[in-house]
mmCIF file with all atom_site columns, C-alpha atoms in Angstrom:
data_model
loop_
_atom_site.group_PDB
_atom_site.id
_atom_site.type_symbol
_atom_site.label_atom_id
_atom_site.label_alt_id
_atom_site.label_comp_id
_atom_site.label_asym_id
_atom_site.label_entity_id
_atom_site.label_seq_id
_atom_site.pdbx_PDB_ins_code
_atom_site.Cartn_x
_atom_site.Cartn_y
_atom_site.Cartn_z
_atom_site.occupancy
_atom_site.B_iso_or_equiv
_atom_site.pdbx_formal_charge
_atom_site.auth_seq_id
_atom_site.auth_comp_id
_atom_site.auth_asym_id
_atom_site.auth_atom_id
_atom_site.pdbx_PDB_model_num
ATOM 1   C CA . MET A 1 1   ? 22.494 -91.355 50.301  1.00 55.00 ? 1   MET A CA 1
ATOM 2   C CA . SER A 1 2   ? 21.230 -88.722 52.225  1.00 57.00 ? 2   SER A CA 1
ATOM 3   C CA . ALA A 1 3   ? 20.818 -88.416 56.106  1.00 62.00 ? 3   ALA A CA 1
ATOM 4   C CA . GLY A 1 4   ? 17.868 -89.698 56.095  1.00 63.00 ? 4   GLY A CA 1
ATOM 5   C CA . GLY A 1 5   ? 18.858 -92.948 53.993  1.00 68.00 ? 5   GLY A CA 1
ATOM 6   C CA . ALA A 1 6   ? 16.838 -92.183 50.810  1.00 74.00 ? 6   ALA A CA 1
ATOM 7   C CA . PRO A 1 7   ? 18.931 -91.801 47.814  1.00 79.00 ? 7   PRO A CA 1
ATOM 8   C CA . VAL A 1 8   ? 19.297 -88.468 46.241  1.00 77.00 ? 8   VAL A CA 1
ATOM 9   C CA . PRO A 1 9   ? 17.882 -88.290 42.728  1.00 75.00 ? 9   PRO A CA 1
ATOM 10  C CA . PRO A 1 10  ? 19.652 -87.508 39.874  1.00 70.00 ? 10  PRO A CA 1
ATOM 11  C CA . PRO A 1 11  ? 20.238 -83.791 38.571  1.00 68.00 ? 11  PRO A CA 1
ATOM 12  C CA . PRO A 1 12  ? 17.689 -83.579 35.438  1.00 63.00 ? 12  PRO A CA 1
ATOM 13  C CA . ASN A 1 13  ? 19.221 -83.654 32.179  1.00 61.00 ? 13  ASN A CA 1
ATOM 14  C CA . PRO A 1 14  ? 19.464 -80.054 30.759  1.00 57.00 ? 14  PRO A CA 1
ATOM 15  C CA . ALA A 1 15  ? 18.699 -81.189 26.847  1.00 54.00 ? 15  ALA A CA 1
ATOM 16  C CA . VAL A 1 16  ? 15.563 -83.055 28.055  1.00 52.00 ? 16  VAL A CA 1
ATOM 17  C CA . SER A 1 17  ? 14.313 -80.062 30.650  1.00 50.00 ? 17  SER A CA 1
ATOM 18  C CA . PHE A 1 18  ? 14.149 -77.508 27.774  1.00 51.00 ? 18  PHE A CA 1
ATOM 19  C CA . PRO A 1 19  ? 10.978 -77.449 25.168  1.00 55.00 ? 19  PRO A CA 1
ATOM 20  C CA . ALA A 1 20  ? 11.325 -78.539 21.785  1.00 56.00 ? 20  ALA A CA 1
ATOM 21  C CA . PRO A 1 21  ? 11.434 -75.209 19.155  1.00 57.00 ? 21  PRO A CA 1
ATOM 22  C CA . ARG A 1 22  ? 8.384  -74.786 17.963  1.00 71.00 ? 22  ARG A CA 1
ATOM 23  C CA . VAL A 1 23  ? 7.870  -74.273 14.275  1.00 73.00 ? 23  VAL A CA 1
ATOM 24  C CA . THR A 1 24  ? 5.243  -74.880 12.121  1.00 77.00 ? 24  THR A CA 1
ATOM 25  C CA . LEU A 1 25  ? 6.961  -74.754 8.650   1.00 81.00 ? 25  LEU A CA 1
ATOM 26  C CA . PRO A 1 26  ? 8.820  -77.729 7.013   1.00 81.00 ? 26  PRO A CA 1
ATOM 27  C CA . VAL A 1 27  ? 12.678 -77.509 6.771   1.00 84.00 ? 27  VAL A CA 1
ATOM 28  C CA . GLY A 1 28  ? 14.895 -78.336 4.677   1.00 86.00 ? 28  GLY A CA 1
ATOM 29  C CA . PRO A 1 29  ? 14.325 -78.058 0.629   1.00 89.00 ? 29  PRO A CA 1
ATOM 30  C CA . ASP A 1 30  ? 10.928 -78.604 1.376   1.00 90.00 ? 30  ASP A CA 1
ATOM 31  C CA . ILE A 1 31  ? 10.449 -74.930 2.579   1.00 89.00 ? 31  ILE A CA 1
ATOM 32  C CA . LEU A 1 32  ? 10.492 -73.893 -0.912  1.00 89.00 ? 32  LEU A CA 1
ATOM 33  C CA . ARG A 1 33  ? 7.043  -75.918 -1.487  1.00 91.00 ? 33  ARG A CA 1
ATOM 34  C CA . THR A 1 34  ? 5.253  -73.764 0.544   1.00 91.00 ? 34  THR A CA 1
ATOM 35  C CA . TYR A 1 35  ? 3.469  -70.419 0.154   1.00 92.00 ? 35  TYR A CA 1
ATOM 36  C CA . SER A 1 36  ? 5.942  -68.836 2.751   1.00 91.00 ? 36  SER A CA 1
ATOM 37  C CA . GLY A 1 37  ? 8.818  -70.374 1.348   1.00 91.00 ? 37  GLY A CA 1
ATOM 38  C CA . ALA A 1 38  ? 7.741  -69.075 -2.243  1.00 93.00 ? 38  ALA A CA 1
ATOM 39  C CA . PHE A 1 39  ? 6.910  -65.647 -0.815  1.00 95.00 ? 39  PHE A CA 1
ATOM 40  C CA . VAL A 1 40  ? 10.658 -65.383 0.516   1.00 94.00 ? 40  VAL A CA 1
ATOM 41  C CA . CYS A 1 41  ? 11.983 -66.147 -2.575  1.00 95.00 ? 41  CYS A CA 1
ATOM 42  C CA . LEU A 1 42  ? 10.090 -63.715 -4.372  1.00 96.00 ? 42  LEU A CA 1
ATOM 43  C CA . GLU A 1 43  ? 11.233 -61.079 -1.106  1.00 96.00 ? 43  GLU A CA 1
ATOM 44  C CA . ILE A 1 44  ? 14.453 -61.986 -1.901  1.00 96.00 ? 44  ILE A CA 1
ATOM 45  C CA . VAL A 1 45  ? 14.555 -61.494 -6.185  1.00 96.00 ? 45  VAL A CA 1
ATOM 46  C CA . LEU A 1 46  ? 12.172 -58.481 -6.108  1.00 96.00 ? 46  LEU A CA 1
ATOM 47  C CA . GLY A 1 47  ? 14.199 -56.758 -2.848  1.00 94.00 ? 47  GLY A CA 1
ATOM 48  C CA . GLY A 1 48  ? 17.570 -57.521 -4.764  1.00 94.00 ? 48  GLY A CA 1
ATOM 49  C CA . LEU A 1 49  ? 15.821 -55.578 -7.757  1.00 94.00 ? 49  LEU A CA 1
ATOM 50  C CA . VAL A 1 50  ? 14.741 -52.461 -5.983  1.00 94.00 ? 50  VAL A CA 1
ATOM 51  C CA . TRP A 1 51  ? 18.057 -52.209 -4.394  1.00 92.00 ? 51  TRP A CA 1
ATOM 52  C CA . ILE A 1 52  ? 19.658 -52.267 -7.951  1.00 93.00 ? 52  ILE A CA 1
ATOM 53  C CA . LEU A 1 53  ? 16.963 -49.954 -9.623  1.00 92.00 ? 53  LEU A CA 1
ATOM 54  C CA . VAL A 1 54  ? 17.627 -46.874 -7.021  1.00 89.00 ? 54  VAL A CA 1
ATOM 55  C CA . ALA A 1 55  ? 21.442 -47.523 -7.072  1.00 89.00 ? 55  ALA A CA 1
ATOM 56  C CA . SER A 1 56  ? 21.488 -47.211 -10.905 1.00 87.00 ? 56  SER A CA 1
ATOM 57  C CA . SER A 1 57  ? 19.499 -44.171 -10.799 1.00 82.00 ? 57  SER A CA 1
ATOM 58  C CA . ASN A 1 58  ? 22.977 -42.257 -9.149  1.00 80.00 ? 58  ASN A CA 1
ATOM 59  C CA . VAL A 1 59  ? 20.442 -41.175 -5.894  1.00 75.00 ? 59  VAL A CA 1
ATOM 60  C CA . PRO A 1 60  ? 19.711 -38.033 -7.041  1.00 73.00 ? 60  PRO A CA 1
ATOM 61  C CA . LEU A 1 61  ? 18.140 -37.445 -3.579  1.00 73.00 ? 61  LEU A CA 1
ATOM 62  C CA . PRO A 1 62  ? 20.233 -39.093 -1.178  1.00 77.00 ? 62  PRO A CA 1
ATOM 63  C CA . LEU A 1 63  ? 18.097 -38.514 1.991   1.00 79.00 ? 63  LEU A CA 1
ATOM 64  C CA . LEU A 1 64  ? 14.961 -40.171 0.500   1.00 79.00 ? 64  LEU A CA 1
ATOM 65  C CA . GLN A 1 65  ? 17.048 -42.693 -1.449  1.00 82.00 ? 65  GLN A CA 1
ATOM 66  C CA . GLY A 1 66  ? 19.379 -43.700 1.035   1.00 87.00 ? 66  GLY A CA 1
ATOM 67  C CA . TRP A 1 67  ? 16.696 -44.651 3.455   1.00 91.00 ? 67  TRP A CA 1
ATOM 68  C CA . VAL A 1 68  ? 15.238 -46.862 0.413   1.00 91.00 ? 68  VAL A CA 1
ATOM 69  C CA . MET A 1 69  ? 18.851 -48.417 -0.153  1.00 92.00 ? 69  MET A CA 1
ATOM 70  C CA . PHE A 1 70  ? 19.578 -49.057 3.364   1.00 94.00 ? 70  PHE A CA 1
ATOM 71  C CA . VAL A 1 71  ? 15.631 -50.794 3.826   1.00 95.00 ? 71  VAL A CA 1
ATOM 72  C CA . SER A 1 72  ? 16.109 -52.998 0.744   1.00 95.00 ? 72  SER A CA 1
ATOM 73  C CA . VAL A 1 73  ? 19.681 -54.210 1.167   1.00 95.00 ? 73  VAL A CA 1
ATOM 74  C CA . THR A 1 74  ? 19.097 -54.833 4.834   1.00 96.00 ? 74  THR A CA 1
ATOM 75  C CA . ALA A 1 75  ? 15.862 -56.526 4.168   1.00 96.00 ? 75  ALA A CA 1
ATOM 76  C CA . PHE A 1 76  ? 17.965 -58.670 1.382   1.00 96.00 ? 76  PHE A CA 1
ATOM 77  C CA . ILE A 1 77  ? 20.325 -59.884 3.786   1.00 96.00 ? 77  ILE A CA 1
ATOM 78  C CA . CYS A 1 78  ? 17.956 -60.572 6.341   1.00 95.00 ? 78  CYS A CA 1
ATOM 79  C CA . SER A 1 79  ? 15.479 -62.359 4.141   1.00 95.00 ? 79  SER A CA 1
ATOM 80  C CA . LEU A 1 80  ? 18.859 -64.787 2.747   1.00 96.00 ? 80  LEU A CA 1
ATOM 81  C CA . LEU A 1 81  ? 19.826 -65.582 6.246   1.00 95.00 ? 81  LEU A CA 1
ATOM 82  C CA . PHE A 1 82  ? 15.854 -66.161 7.284   1.00 93.00 ? 82  PHE A CA 1
ATOM 83  C CA . LEU A 1 83  ? 15.369 -68.601 4.418   1.00 94.00 ? 83  LEU A CA 1
ATOM 84  C CA . GLY A 1 84  ? 19.418 -70.011 4.782   1.00 94.00 ? 84  GLY A CA 1
ATOM 85  C CA . VAL A 1 85  ? 18.306 -70.818 8.289   1.00 92.00 ? 85  VAL A CA 1
ATOM 86  C CA . PHE A 1 86  ? 15.462 -72.929 7.540   1.00 91.00 ? 86  PHE A CA 1
ATOM 87  C CA . LEU A 1 87  ? 17.222 -74.618 4.180   1.00 93.00 ? 87  LEU A CA 1
ATOM 88  C CA . SER A 1 88  ? 20.173 -75.697 6.472   1.00 92.00 ? 88  SER A CA 1
ATOM 89  C CA . GLY A 1 89  ? 17.525 -76.874 9.324   1.00 88.00 ? 89  GLY A CA 1
ATOM 90  C CA . VAL A 1 90  ? 19.377 -74.777 12.064  1.00 88.00 ? 90  VAL A CA 1
ATOM 91  C CA . VAL A 1 91  ? 16.081 -74.118 13.318  1.00 87.00 ? 91  VAL A CA 1
ATOM 92  C CA . THR A 1 92  ? 15.532 -77.459 14.701  1.00 85.00 ? 92  THR A CA 1
ATOM 93  C CA . GLN A 1 93  ? 18.844 -77.078 16.750  1.00 86.00 ? 93  GLN A CA 1
ATOM 94  C CA . ILE A 1 94  ? 17.993 -73.856 18.528  1.00 83.00 ? 94  ILE A CA 1
ATOM 95  C CA . ASN A 1 95  ? 15.264 -74.054 21.086  1.00 83.00 ? 95  ASN A CA 1
ATOM 96  C CA . ALA A 1 96  ? 13.331 -70.544 20.201  1.00 83.00 ? 96  ALA A CA 1
ATOM 97  C CA . ASN A 1 97  ? 9.068  -70.034 19.361  1.00 85.00 ? 97  ASN A CA 1
ATOM 98  C CA . TRP A 1 98  ? 10.185 -69.751 15.086  1.00 88.00 ? 98  TRP A CA 1
ATOM 99  C CA . ASN A 1 99  ? 6.730  -68.903 14.518  1.00 88.00 ? 99  ASN A CA 1
ATOM 100 C CA . PHE A 1 100 ? 6.902  -65.774 16.752  1.00 91.00 ? 100 PHE A CA 1
ATOM 101 C CA . LEU A 1 101 ? 10.082 -64.975 15.295  1.00 91.00 ? 101 LEU A CA 1
ATOM 102 C CA . ASP A 1 102 ? 8.607  -65.462 11.613  1.00 92.00 ? 102 ASP A CA 1
ATOM 103 C CA . LEU A 1 103 ? 5.995  -62.904 12.816  1.00 94.00 ? 103 LEU A CA 1
ATOM 104 C CA . ALA A 1 104 ? 8.089  -60.274 14.279  1.00 95.00 ? 104 ALA A CA 1
ATOM 105 C CA . TYR A 1 105 ? 10.436 -60.428 11.367  1.00 96.00 ? 105 TYR A CA 1
ATOM 106 C CA . HIS A 1 106 ? 7.832  -59.712 8.750   1.00 96.00 ? 106 HIS A CA 1
ATOM 107 C CA . PHE A 1 107 ? 6.079  -57.520 10.720  1.00 97.00 ? 107 PHE A CA 1
ATOM 108 C CA . THR A 1 108 ? 8.939  -55.424 11.230  1.00 97.00 ? 108 THR A CA 1
ATOM 109 C CA . VAL A 1 109 ? 10.538 -55.399 7.870   1.00 97.00 ? 109 VAL A CA 1
ATOM 110 C CA . PHE A 1 110 ? 7.050  -54.748 6.328   1.00 97.00 ? 110 PHE A CA 1
ATOM 111 C CA . VAL A 1 111 ? 6.302  -51.607 8.096   1.00 97.00 ? 111 VAL A CA 1
ATOM 112 C CA . PHE A 1 112 ? 10.188 -50.797 7.043   1.00 96.00 ? 112 PHE A CA 1
ATOM 113 C CA . TYR A 1 113 ? 9.731  -51.674 3.246   1.00 96.00 ? 113 TYR A CA 1
ATOM 114 C CA . PHE A 1 114 ? 6.420  -49.467 3.474   1.00 97.00 ? 114 PHE A CA 1
ATOM 115 C CA . GLY A 1 115 ? 8.172  -46.680 4.510   1.00 95.00 ? 115 GLY A CA 1
ATOM 116 C CA . ALA A 1 116 ? 10.486 -46.853 1.674   1.00 94.00 ? 116 ALA A CA 1
ATOM 117 C CA . PHE A 1 117 ? 8.264  -47.531 -0.573  1.00 95.00 ? 117 PHE A CA 1
ATOM 118 C CA . LEU A 1 118 ? 6.125  -44.198 0.086   1.00 95.00 ? 118 LEU A CA 1
ATOM 119 C CA . LEU A 1 119 ? 9.595  -42.138 0.308   1.00 90.00 ? 119 LEU A CA 1
ATOM 120 C CA . GLU A 1 120 ? 10.768 -43.786 -3.304  1.00 89.00 ? 120 GLU A CA 1
ATOM 121 C CA . ALA A 1 121 ? 7.254  -42.587 -4.714  1.00 91.00 ? 121 ALA A CA 1
ATOM 122 C CA . ALA A 1 122 ? 7.822  -39.542 -3.130  1.00 87.00 ? 122 ALA A CA 1
ATOM 123 C CA . ALA A 1 123 ? 11.454 -39.166 -4.412  1.00 83.00 ? 123 ALA A CA 1
ATOM 124 C CA . THR A 1 124 ? 9.800  -40.312 -7.980  1.00 84.00 ? 124 THR A CA 1
ATOM 125 C CA . SER A 1 125 ? 6.868  -37.618 -7.914  1.00 82.00 ? 125 SER A CA 1
ATOM 126 C CA . LEU A 1 126 ? 9.676  -34.731 -7.572  1.00 77.00 ? 126 LEU A CA 1
ATOM 127 C CA . HIS A 1 127 ? 10.770 -35.332 -11.066 1.00 70.00 ? 127 HIS A CA 1
ATOM 128 C CA . ASP A 1 128 ? 9.498  -32.017 -12.299 1.00 67.00 ? 128 ASP A CA 1
ATOM 129 C CA . LEU A 1 129 ? 10.607 -29.891 -9.759  1.00 61.00 ? 129 LEU A CA 1
ATOM 130 C CA . ARG A 1 130 ? 12.896 -27.371 -10.770 1.00 58.00 ? 130 ARG A CA 1
ATOM 131 C CA . CYS A 1 131 ? 16.541 -26.913 -9.029  1.00 57.00 ? 131 CYS A CA 1
ATOM 132 C CA . ASN A 1 132 ? 19.141 -24.282 -9.717  1.00 55.00 ? 132 ASN A CA 1
ATOM 133 C CA . ARG A 1 133 ? 22.307 -26.026 -10.478 1.00 57.00 ? 133 ARG A CA 1
ATOM 134 C CA . THR A 1 134 ? 24.599 -23.188 -10.839 1.00 58.00 ? 134 THR A CA 1
ATOM 135 C CA . VAL A 1 135 ? 23.513 -21.342 -13.617 1.00 55.00 ? 135 VAL A CA 1
ATOM 136 C CA . VAL A 1 136 ? 21.093 -23.385 -15.340 1.00 58.00 ? 136 VAL A CA 1
ATOM 137 C CA . VAL A 1 137 ? 17.361 -24.015 -13.701 1.00 57.00 ? 137 VAL A CA 1
ATOM 138 C CA . GLN A 1 138 ? 16.853 -28.176 -15.143 1.00 62.00 ? 138 GLN A CA 1
ATOM 139 C CA . PRO A 1 139 ? 14.409 -30.820 -13.216 1.00 65.00 ? 139 PRO A CA 1
ATOM 140 C CA . LEU A 1 140 ? 15.376 -32.659 -10.376 1.00 68.00 ? 140 LEU A CA 1
ATOM 141 C CA . LEU A 1 141 ? 15.784 -36.009 -12.173 1.00 70.00 ? 141 LEU A CA 1
ATOM 142 C CA . ASN A 1 142 ? 16.532 -36.680 -15.797 1.00 75.00 ? 142 ASN A CA 1
ATOM 143 C CA . GLY A 1 143 ? 14.236 -38.742 -18.348 1.00 78.00 ? 143 GLY A CA 1
ATOM 144 C CA . ASN A 1 144 ? 16.490 -41.846 -17.609 1.00 80.00 ? 144 ASN A CA 1
ATOM 145 C CA . GLN A 1 145 ? 16.364 -41.712 -13.588 1.00 80.00 ? 145 GLN A CA 1
ATOM 146 C CA . TYR A 1 146 ? 12.861 -40.985 -13.894 1.00 83.00 ? 146 TYR A CA 1
ATOM 147 C CA . SER A 1 147 ? 12.021 -44.004 -15.618 1.00 87.00 ? 147 SER A CA 1
ATOM 148 C CA . ILE A 1 148 ? 14.390 -46.343 -13.390 1.00 89.00 ? 148 ILE A CA 1
ATOM 149 C CA . ASN A 1 149 ? 12.607 -44.207 -10.226 1.00 86.00 ? 149 ASN A CA 1
ATOM 150 C CA . VAL A 1 150 ? 9.135  -45.491 -11.712 1.00 90.00 ? 150 VAL A CA 1
ATOM 151 C CA . ALA A 1 151 ? 10.421 -49.045 -12.092 1.00 94.00 ? 151 ALA A CA 1
ATOM 152 C CA . ALA A 1 152 ? 11.612 -48.800 -8.479  1.00 93.00 ? 152 ALA A CA 1
ATOM 153 C CA . THR A 1 153 ? 8.878  -47.862 -7.199  1.00 93.00 ? 153 THR A CA 1
ATOM 154 C CA . ILE A 1 154 ? 6.680  -50.352 -8.746  1.00 96.00 ? 154 ILE A CA 1
ATOM 155 C CA . PHE A 1 155 ? 8.728  -53.014 -7.593  1.00 96.00 ? 155 PHE A CA 1
ATOM 156 C CA . ALA A 1 156 ? 8.962  -51.451 -4.010  1.00 95.00 ? 156 ALA A CA 1
ATOM 157 C CA . PHE A 1 157 ? 5.321  -51.964 -4.027  1.00 96.00 ? 157 PHE A CA 1
ATOM 158 C CA . VAL A 1 158 ? 5.315  -55.509 -4.988  1.00 97.00 ? 158 VAL A CA 1
ATOM 159 C CA . THR A 1 159 ? 8.206  -56.279 -2.350  1.00 97.00 ? 159 THR A CA 1
ATOM 160 C CA . THR A 1 160 ? 5.944  -54.483 0.585   1.00 97.00 ? 160 THR A CA 1
ATOM 161 C CA . ALA A 1 161 ? 2.979  -56.543 -0.559  1.00 97.00 ? 161 ALA A CA 1
ATOM 162 C CA . CYS A 1 162 ? 5.059  -59.893 -0.429  1.00 97.00 ? 162 CYS A CA 1
ATOM 163 C CA . TYR A 1 163 ? 6.335  -58.932 2.847   1.00 97.00 ? 163 TYR A CA 1
ATOM 164 C CA . GLY A 1 164 ? 2.456  -58.190 3.963   1.00 97.00 ? 164 GLY A CA 1
ATOM 165 C CA . CYS A 1 165 ? 1.500  -61.716 2.393   1.00 96.00 ? 165 CYS A CA 1
ATOM 166 C CA . SER A 1 166 ? 4.299  -63.220 4.458   1.00 95.00 ? 166 SER A CA 1
ATOM 167 C CA . LEU A 1 167 ? 3.071  -61.285 7.684   1.00 96.00 ? 167 LEU A CA 1
ATOM 168 C CA . GLY A 1 168 ? -0.318 -62.920 7.094   1.00 95.00 ? 168 GLY A CA 1
ATOM 169 C CA . LEU A 1 169 ? 0.722  -66.023 6.928   1.00 93.00 ? 169 LEU A CA 1
ATOM 170 C CA . ALA A 1 170 ? 3.193  -65.727 9.758   1.00 92.00 ? 170 ALA A CA 1
ATOM 171 C CA . LEU A 1 171 ? -0.031 -64.453 11.778  1.00 92.00 ? 171 LEU A CA 1
ATOM 172 C CA . ARG A 1 172 ? -1.952 -67.340 10.831  1.00 90.00 ? 172 ARG A CA 1
ATOM 173 C CA . ARG A 1 173 ? 0.758  -69.526 12.226  1.00 86.00 ? 173 ARG A CA 1
ATOM 174 C CA . TRP A 1 174 ? 1.385  -67.870 15.351  1.00 83.00 ? 174 TRP A CA 1
ATOM 175 C CA . ARG A 1 175 ? -2.181 -67.865 16.813  1.00 79.00 ? 175 ARG A CA 1
ATOM 176 C CA . PRO A 1 176 ? -3.119 -70.698 18.646  1.00 63.00 ? 176 PRO A CA 1
#
């Protein structure tokens, strides 16, 4: 009782005072049945291929291809975590605007992957550049490295397109 005789209201329940997480994607294995889930799976598989192909070319241009490796490995790990959070159902337990986080994540990765694609294409286009390797002048990329870099460029483009499609779907979900 307070000084005036009126009862003091109980403190608010903190679990009730927070809004529920906002997410319009399904949680659990049902996410794999959506376009967004399919694109994230494609991003993981194709991004892993980019990572493997660039690494198998022995990275003849470390300044350019080092960034491609960084972006592909980081995006691969983050996409695995992103999918894991939805598959495990953690999104329902964390109070966040998951639609906005989805949009921000896919925008960021799309921009970085587009840059990585351009750098990989530039590295591949330099295959006929002649370098002085102590005594003998030879091409920068041998035939095998060139073929691997062409494949890496194609997969980097397709992966970038997948991130672009995910970005478009995330934008549709995020808009009110």
